[in-house]
PDB file of C-alpha atoms in Angstrom:
ATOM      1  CA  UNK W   1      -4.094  -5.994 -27.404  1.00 69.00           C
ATOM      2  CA  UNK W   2      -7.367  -6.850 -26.128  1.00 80.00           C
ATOM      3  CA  UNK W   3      -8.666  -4.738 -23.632  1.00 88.00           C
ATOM      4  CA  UNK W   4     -10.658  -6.084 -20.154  1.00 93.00           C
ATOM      5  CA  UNK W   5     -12.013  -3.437 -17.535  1.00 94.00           C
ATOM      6  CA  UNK W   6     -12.808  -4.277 -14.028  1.00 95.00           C
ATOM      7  CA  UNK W   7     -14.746  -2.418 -11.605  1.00 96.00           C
ATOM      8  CA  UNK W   8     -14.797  -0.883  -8.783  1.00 96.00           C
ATOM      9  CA  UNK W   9     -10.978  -0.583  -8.379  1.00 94.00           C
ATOM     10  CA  UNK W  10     -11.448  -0.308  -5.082  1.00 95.00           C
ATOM     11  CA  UNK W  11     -13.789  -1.159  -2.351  1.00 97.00           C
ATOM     12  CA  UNK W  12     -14.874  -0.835   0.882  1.00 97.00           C
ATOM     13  CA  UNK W  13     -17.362  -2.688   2.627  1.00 96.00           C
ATOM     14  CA  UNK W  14     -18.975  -3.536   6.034  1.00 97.00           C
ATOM     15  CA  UNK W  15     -18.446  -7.116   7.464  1.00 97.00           C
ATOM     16  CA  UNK W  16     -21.421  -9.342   6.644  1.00 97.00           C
ATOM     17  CA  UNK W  17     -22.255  -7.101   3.219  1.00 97.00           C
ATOM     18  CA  UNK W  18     -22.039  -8.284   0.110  1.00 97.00           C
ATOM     19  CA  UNK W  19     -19.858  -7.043  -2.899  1.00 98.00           C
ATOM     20  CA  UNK W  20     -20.176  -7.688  -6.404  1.00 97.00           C
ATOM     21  CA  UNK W  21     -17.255  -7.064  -8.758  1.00 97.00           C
ATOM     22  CA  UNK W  22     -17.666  -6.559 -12.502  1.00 97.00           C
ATOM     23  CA  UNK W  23     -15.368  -7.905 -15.342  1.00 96.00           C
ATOM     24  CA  UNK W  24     -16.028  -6.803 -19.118  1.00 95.00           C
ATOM     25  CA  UNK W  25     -14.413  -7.752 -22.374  1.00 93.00           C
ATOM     26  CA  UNK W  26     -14.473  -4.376 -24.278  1.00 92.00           C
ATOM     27  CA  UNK W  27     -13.281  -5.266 -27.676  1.00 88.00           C
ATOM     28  CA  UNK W  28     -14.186  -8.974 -27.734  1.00 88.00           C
ATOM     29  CA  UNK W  29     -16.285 -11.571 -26.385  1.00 88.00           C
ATOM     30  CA  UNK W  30     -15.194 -14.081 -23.936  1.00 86.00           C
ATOM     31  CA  UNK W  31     -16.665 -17.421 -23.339  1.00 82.00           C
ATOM     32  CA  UNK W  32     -14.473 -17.941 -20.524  1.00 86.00           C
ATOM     33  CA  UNK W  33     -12.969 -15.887 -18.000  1.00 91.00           C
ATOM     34  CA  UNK W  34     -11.088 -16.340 -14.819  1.00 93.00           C
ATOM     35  CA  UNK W  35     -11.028 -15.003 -11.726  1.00 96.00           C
ATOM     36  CA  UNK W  36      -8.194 -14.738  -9.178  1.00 94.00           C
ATOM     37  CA  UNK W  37      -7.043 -14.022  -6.019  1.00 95.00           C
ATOM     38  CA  UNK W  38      -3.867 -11.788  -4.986  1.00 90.00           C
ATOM     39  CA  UNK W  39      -2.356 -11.834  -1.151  1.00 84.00           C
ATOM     40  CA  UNK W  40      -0.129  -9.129  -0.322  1.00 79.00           C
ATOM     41  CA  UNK W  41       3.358 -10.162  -2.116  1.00 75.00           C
ATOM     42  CA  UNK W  42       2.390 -13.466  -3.100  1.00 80.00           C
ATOM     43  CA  UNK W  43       1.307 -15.001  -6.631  1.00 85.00           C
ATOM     44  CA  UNK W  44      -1.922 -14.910  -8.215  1.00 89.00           C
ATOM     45  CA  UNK W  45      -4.355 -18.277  -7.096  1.00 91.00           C
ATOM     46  CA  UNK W  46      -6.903 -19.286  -9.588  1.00 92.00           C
ATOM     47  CA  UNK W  47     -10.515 -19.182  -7.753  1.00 95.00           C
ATOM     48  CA  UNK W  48     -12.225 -20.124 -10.275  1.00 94.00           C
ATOM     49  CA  UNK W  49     -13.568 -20.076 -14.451  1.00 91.00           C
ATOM     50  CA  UNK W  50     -16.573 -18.172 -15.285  1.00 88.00           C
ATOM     51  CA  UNK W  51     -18.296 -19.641 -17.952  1.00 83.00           C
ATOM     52  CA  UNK W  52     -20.917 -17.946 -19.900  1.00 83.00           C
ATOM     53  CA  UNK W  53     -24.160 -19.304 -19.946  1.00 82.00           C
ATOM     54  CA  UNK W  54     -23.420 -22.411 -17.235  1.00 83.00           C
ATOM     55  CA  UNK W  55     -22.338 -22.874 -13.726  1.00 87.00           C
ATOM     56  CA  UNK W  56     -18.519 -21.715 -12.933  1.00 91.00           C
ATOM     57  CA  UNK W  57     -15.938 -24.251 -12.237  1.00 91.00           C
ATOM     58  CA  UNK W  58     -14.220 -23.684  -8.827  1.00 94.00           C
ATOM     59  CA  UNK W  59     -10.665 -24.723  -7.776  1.00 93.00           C
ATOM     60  CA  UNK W  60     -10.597 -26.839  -4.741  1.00 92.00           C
ATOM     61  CA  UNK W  61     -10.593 -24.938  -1.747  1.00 94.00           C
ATOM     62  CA  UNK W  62     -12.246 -21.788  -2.559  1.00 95.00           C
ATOM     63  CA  UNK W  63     -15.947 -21.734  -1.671  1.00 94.00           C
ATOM     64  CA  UNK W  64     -18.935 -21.692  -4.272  1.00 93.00           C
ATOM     65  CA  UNK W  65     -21.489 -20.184  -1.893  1.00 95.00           C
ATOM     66  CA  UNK W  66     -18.809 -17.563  -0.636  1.00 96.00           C
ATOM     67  CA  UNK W  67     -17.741 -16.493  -3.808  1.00 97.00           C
ATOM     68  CA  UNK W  68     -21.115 -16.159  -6.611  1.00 96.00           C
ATOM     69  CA  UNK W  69     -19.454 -15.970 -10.291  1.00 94.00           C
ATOM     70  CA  UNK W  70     -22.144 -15.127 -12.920  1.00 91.00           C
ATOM     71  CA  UNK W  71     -21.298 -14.576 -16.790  1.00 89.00           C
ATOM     72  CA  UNK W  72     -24.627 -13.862 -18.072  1.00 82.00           C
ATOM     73  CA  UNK W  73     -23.065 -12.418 -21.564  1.00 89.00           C
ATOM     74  CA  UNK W  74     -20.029 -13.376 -23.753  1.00 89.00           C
ATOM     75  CA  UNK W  75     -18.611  -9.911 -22.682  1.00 92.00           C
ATOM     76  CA  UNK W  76     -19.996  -9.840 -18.465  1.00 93.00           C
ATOM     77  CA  UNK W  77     -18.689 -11.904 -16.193  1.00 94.00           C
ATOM     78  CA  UNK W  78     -19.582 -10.939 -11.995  1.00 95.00           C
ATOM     79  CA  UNK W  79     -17.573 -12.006  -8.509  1.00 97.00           C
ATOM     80  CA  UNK W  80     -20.029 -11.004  -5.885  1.00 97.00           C
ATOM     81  CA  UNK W  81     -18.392 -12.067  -2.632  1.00 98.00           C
ATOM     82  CA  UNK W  82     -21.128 -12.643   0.003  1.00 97.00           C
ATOM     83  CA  UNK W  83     -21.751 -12.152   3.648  1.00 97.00           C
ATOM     84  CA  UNK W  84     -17.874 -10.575   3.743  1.00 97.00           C
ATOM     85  CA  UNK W  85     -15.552 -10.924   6.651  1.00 96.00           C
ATOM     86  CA  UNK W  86     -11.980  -9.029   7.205  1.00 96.00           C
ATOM     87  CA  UNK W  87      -9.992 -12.410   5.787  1.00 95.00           C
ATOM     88  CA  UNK W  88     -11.843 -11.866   2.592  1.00 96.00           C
ATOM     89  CA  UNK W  89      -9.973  -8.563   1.713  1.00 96.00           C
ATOM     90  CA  UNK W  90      -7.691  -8.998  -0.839  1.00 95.00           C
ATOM     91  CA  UNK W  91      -6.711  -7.827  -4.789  1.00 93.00           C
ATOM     92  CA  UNK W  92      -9.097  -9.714  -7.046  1.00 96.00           C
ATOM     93  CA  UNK W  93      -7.974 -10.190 -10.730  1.00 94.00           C
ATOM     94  CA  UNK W  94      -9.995 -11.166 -13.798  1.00 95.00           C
ATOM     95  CA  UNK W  95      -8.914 -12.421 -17.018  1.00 93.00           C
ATOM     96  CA  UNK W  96      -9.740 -13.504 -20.472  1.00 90.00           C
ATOM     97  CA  UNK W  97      -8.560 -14.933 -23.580  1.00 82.00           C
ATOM     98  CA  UNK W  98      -9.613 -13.432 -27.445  1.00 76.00           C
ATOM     99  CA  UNK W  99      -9.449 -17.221 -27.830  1.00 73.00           C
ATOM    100  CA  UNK W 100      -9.146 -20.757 -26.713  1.00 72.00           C
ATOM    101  CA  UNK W 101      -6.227 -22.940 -26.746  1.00 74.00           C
ATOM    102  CA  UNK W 102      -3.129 -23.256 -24.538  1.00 70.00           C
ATOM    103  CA  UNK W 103      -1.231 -20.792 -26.612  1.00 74.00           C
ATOM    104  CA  UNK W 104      -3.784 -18.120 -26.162  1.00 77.00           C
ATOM    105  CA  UNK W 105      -2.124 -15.437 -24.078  1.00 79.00           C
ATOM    106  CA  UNK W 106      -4.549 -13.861 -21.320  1.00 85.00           C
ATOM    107  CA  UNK W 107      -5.356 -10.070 -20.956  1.00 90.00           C
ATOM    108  CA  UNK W 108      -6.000  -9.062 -17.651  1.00 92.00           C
ATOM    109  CA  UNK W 109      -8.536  -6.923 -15.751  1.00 93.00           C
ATOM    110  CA  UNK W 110      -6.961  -3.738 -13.566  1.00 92.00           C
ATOM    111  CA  UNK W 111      -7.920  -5.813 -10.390  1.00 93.00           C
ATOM    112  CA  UNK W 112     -10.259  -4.771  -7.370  1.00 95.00           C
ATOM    113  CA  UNK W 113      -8.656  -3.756  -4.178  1.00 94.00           C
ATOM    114  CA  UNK W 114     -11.342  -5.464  -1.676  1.00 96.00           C
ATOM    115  CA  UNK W 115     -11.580  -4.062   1.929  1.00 96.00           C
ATOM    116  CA  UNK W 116     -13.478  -5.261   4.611  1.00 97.00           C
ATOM    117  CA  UNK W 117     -13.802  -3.546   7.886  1.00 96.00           C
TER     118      UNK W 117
ATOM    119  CA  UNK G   1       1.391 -31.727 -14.979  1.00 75.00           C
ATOM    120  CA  UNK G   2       2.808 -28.116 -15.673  1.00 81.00           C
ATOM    121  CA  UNK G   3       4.503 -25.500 -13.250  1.00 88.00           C
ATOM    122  CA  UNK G   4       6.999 -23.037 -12.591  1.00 93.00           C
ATOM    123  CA  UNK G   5       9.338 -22.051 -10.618  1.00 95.00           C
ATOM    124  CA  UNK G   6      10.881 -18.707 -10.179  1.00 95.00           C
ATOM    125  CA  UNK G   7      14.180 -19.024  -8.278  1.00 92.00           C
ATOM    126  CA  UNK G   8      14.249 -15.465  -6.752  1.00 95.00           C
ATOM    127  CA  UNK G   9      11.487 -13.583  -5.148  1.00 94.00           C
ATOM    128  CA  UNK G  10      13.608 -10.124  -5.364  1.00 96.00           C
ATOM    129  CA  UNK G  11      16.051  -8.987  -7.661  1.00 98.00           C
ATOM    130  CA  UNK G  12      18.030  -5.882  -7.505  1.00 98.00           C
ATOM    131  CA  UNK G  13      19.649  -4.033 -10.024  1.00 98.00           C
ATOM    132  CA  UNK G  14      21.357  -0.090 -10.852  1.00 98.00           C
ATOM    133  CA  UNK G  15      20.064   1.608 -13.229  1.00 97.00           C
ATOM    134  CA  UNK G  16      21.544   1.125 -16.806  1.00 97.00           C
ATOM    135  CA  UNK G  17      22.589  -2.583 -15.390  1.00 98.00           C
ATOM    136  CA  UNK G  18      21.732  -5.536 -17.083  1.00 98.00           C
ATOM    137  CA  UNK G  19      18.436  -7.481 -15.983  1.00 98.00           C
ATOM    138  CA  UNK G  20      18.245 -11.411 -14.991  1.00 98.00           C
ATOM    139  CA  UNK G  21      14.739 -12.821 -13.752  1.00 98.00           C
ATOM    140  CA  UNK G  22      15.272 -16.971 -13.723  1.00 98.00           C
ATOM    141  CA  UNK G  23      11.886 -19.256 -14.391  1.00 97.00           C
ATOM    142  CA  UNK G  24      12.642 -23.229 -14.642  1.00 97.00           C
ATOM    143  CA  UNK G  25       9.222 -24.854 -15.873  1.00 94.00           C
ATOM    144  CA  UNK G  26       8.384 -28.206 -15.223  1.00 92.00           C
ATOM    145  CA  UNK G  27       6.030 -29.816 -18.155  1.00 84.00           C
ATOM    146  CA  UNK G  28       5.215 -33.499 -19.541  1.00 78.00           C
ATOM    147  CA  UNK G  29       4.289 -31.679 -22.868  1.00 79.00           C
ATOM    148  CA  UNK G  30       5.768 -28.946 -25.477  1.00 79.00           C
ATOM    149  CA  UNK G  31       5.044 -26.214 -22.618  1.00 85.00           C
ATOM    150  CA  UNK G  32       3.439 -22.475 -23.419  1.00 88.00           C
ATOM    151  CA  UNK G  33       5.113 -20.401 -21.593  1.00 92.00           C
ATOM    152  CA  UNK G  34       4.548 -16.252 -20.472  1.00 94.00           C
ATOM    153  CA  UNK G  35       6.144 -13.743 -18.649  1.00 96.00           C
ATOM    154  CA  UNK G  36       3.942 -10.888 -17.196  1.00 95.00           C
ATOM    155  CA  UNK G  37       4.333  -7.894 -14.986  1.00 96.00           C
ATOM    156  CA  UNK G  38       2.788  -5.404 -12.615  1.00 92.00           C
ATOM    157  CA  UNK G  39       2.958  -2.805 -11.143  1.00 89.00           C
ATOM    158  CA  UNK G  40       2.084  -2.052  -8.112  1.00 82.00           C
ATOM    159  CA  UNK G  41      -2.095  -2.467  -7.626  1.00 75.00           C
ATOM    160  CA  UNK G  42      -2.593  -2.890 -10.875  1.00 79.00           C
ATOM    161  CA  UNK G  43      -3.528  -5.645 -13.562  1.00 81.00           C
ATOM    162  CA  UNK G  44      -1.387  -7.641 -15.579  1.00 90.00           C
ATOM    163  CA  UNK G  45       0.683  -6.763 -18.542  1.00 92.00           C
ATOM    164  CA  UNK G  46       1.542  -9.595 -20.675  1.00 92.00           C
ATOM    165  CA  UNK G  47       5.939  -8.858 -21.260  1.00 95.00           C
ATOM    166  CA  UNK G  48       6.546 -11.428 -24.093  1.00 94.00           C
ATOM    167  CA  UNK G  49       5.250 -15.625 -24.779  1.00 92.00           C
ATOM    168  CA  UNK G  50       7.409 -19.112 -26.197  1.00 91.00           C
ATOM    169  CA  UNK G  51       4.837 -21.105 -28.137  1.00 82.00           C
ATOM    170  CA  UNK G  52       7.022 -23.069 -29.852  1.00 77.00           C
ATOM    171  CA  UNK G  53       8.202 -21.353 -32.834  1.00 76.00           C
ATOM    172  CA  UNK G  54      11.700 -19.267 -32.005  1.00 86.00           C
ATOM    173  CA  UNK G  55      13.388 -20.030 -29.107  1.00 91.00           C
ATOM    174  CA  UNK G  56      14.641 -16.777 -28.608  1.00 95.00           C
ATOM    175  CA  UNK G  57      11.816 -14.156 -27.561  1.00 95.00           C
ATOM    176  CA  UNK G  58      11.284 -10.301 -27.927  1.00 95.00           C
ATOM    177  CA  UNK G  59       8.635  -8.938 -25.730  1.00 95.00           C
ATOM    178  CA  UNK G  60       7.770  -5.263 -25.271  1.00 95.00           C
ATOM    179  CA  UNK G  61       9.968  -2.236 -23.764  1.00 94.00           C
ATOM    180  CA  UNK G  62      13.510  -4.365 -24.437  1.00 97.00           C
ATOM    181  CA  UNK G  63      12.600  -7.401 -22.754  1.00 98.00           C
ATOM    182  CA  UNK G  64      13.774 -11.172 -24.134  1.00 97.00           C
ATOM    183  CA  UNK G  65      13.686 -14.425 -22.832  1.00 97.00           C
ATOM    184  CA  UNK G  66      15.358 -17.835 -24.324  1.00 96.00           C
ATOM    185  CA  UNK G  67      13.522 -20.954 -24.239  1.00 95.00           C
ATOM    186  CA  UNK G  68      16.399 -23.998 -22.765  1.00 94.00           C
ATOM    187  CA  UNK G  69      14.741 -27.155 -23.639  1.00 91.00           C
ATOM    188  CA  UNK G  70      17.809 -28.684 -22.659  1.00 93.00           C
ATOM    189  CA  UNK G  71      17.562 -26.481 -19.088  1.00 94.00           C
ATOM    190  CA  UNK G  72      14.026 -26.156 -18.587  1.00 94.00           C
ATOM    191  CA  UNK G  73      14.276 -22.708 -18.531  1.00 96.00           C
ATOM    192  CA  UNK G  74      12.694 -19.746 -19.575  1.00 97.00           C
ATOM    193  CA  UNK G  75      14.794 -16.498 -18.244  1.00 98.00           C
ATOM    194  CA  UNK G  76      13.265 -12.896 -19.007  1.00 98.00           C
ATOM    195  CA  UNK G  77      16.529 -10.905 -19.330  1.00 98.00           C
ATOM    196  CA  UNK G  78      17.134  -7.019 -20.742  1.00 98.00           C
ATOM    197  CA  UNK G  79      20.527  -5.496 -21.619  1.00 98.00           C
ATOM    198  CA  UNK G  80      19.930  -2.063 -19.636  1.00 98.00           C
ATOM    199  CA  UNK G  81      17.433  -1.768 -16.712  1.00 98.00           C
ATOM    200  CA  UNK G  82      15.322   1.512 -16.684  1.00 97.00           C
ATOM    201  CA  UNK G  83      13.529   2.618 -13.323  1.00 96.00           C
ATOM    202  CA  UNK G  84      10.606   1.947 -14.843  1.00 94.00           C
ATOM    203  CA  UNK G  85      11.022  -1.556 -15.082  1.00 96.00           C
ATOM    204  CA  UNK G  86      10.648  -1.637 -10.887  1.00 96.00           C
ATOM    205  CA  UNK G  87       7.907  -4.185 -10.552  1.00 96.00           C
ATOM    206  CA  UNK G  88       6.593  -7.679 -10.089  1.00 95.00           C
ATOM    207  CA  UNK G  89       7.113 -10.344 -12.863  1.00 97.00           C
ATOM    208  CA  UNK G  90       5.773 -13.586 -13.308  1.00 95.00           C
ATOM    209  CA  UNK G  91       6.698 -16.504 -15.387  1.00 96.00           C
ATOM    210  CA  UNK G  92       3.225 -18.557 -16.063  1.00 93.00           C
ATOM    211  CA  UNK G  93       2.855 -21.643 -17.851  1.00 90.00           C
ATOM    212  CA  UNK G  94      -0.588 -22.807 -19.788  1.00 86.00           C
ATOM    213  CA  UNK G  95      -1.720 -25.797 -18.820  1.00 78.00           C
ATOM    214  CA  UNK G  96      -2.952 -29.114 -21.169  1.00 67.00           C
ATOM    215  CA  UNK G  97      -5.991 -31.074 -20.596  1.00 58.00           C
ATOM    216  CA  UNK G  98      -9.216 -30.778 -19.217  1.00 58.00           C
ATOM    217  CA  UNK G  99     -12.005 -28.736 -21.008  1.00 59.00           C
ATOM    218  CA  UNK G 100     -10.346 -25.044 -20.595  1.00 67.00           C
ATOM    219  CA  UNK G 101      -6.650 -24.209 -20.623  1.00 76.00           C
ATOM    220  CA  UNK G 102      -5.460 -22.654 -17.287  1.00 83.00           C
ATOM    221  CA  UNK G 103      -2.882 -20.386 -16.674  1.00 87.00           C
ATOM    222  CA  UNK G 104      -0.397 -21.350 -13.641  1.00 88.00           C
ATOM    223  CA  UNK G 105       1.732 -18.698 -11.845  1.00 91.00           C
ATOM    224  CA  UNK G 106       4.712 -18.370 -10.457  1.00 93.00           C
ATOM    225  CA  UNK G 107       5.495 -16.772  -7.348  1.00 92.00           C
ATOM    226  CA  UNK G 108       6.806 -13.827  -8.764  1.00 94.00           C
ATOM    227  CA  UNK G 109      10.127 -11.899  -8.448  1.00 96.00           C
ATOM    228  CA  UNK G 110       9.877  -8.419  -7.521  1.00 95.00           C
ATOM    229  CA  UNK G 111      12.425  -6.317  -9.501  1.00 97.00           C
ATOM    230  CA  UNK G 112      13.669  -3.341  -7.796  1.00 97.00           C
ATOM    231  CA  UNK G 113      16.161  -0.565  -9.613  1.00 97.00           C
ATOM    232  CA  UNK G 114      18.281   1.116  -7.785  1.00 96.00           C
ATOM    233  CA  UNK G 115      19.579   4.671  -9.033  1.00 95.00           C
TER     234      UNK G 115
END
């Protein structure tokens, strides 16, 4: 399958720092990726779709200004989670899809453990 | 609009047991449907997907799940659980409409198996 790498695994920052988290499609290009958000033992919730070469879409709720996406190449897309506060730790996910369509399957990043203290 | 629902949030099993994880999806259209699972701090590993050919499913490492039309179910099952399988799985459904397809989760049942 299609292989996308995330980094850092893991992170730990400073309240009030910022944070940027890459996501790269190694063996194909993405026009659209996704980024999500994991709470200890709960689901994954959508933040929001990166898509290359225009603004992200954002699901209602999470905030634009708090969380910058930028996918500056078909195979780069960036989180960069700003001015961080303690609430904001969590297990970040990225995805994308070889293709479009609803039967595309997804192939997920490895995920960033986020830490603020 | 599409969802699912998984119906336990932990499942235990013995080793060499058979494995049951229940998903009931909820869908105005021909659904696509996925099961996924990880382990513990990591990604997601895609398990098997119903896209509307065979109803019946292989995934990878002995996992199948049958597509119930009739049910609105999707249950990932196995014939002999291996400790390996101890993680968290996820039935997700693709969504219609709108200018990208998004993929909705369910709240995951975490497998554990017991020796």
């Amino acid at each position: 399958g299609a292989v996308v790498s995330q980094h850092p695994s893991r992170v730990i920052c400073k309240s009030g720092t910022s944070v940027k988290i890459e996501c790269r499609s190694l063996d194909f290009q993405a026009t659209t990726m996704f980024w999500y958000r994991q709470f200890p033992k709960k689901s994954l919730m959508l933040m929001a779709t990166s898509n290359e070469g225009s603004k992200a879409t954002y699901e209602q709720g999470v905030e634009k200004d708090k969380f910058l996406i930028n996918h500056a190449s078909l195979t780069l897309s960036t989180l960069t989670v700003t001015s961080a506060h303690p609430e904001d730790s969590s297990f970040y996910i990225c995805s994308a899809r070889v293709r479009e369509g609803v039967r595309a399957e997804a192939f997920f990043g490895q995920g960033t453990r986020l830490t603020v203290v | 609009a599409q969802s699912v629902t998984q119906l336990d949030s932990h499942v235990s099993v013995s080793e060499g047991t058979p494995v049951l994880l229940r998903c009931n999806y909820s869908s105005s259209y021909s659904p696509s449907l996925f099961w996924y699972v990880q382990h513990p701090n990591k990604g997601l590993q895609l398990l098997l997907k119903y896209t509307s050919a065979a109803t019946l499913v292989k995934g990878i490492n002995g996992f199948e799940a049958e597509f119930k039309k009739s049910e609105t179910s999707f249950h990932l099952t196995k014939p002999s659980a291996h400790m390996s399988d101890a993680a968290e799985y996820f039935c997700v459904v693709s969504t219609y409409g709108g200018a990208t397809n998004k993929l909705i989760f369910g709240t995951g049942t975490l497998l554990a198996v017991q020796p």
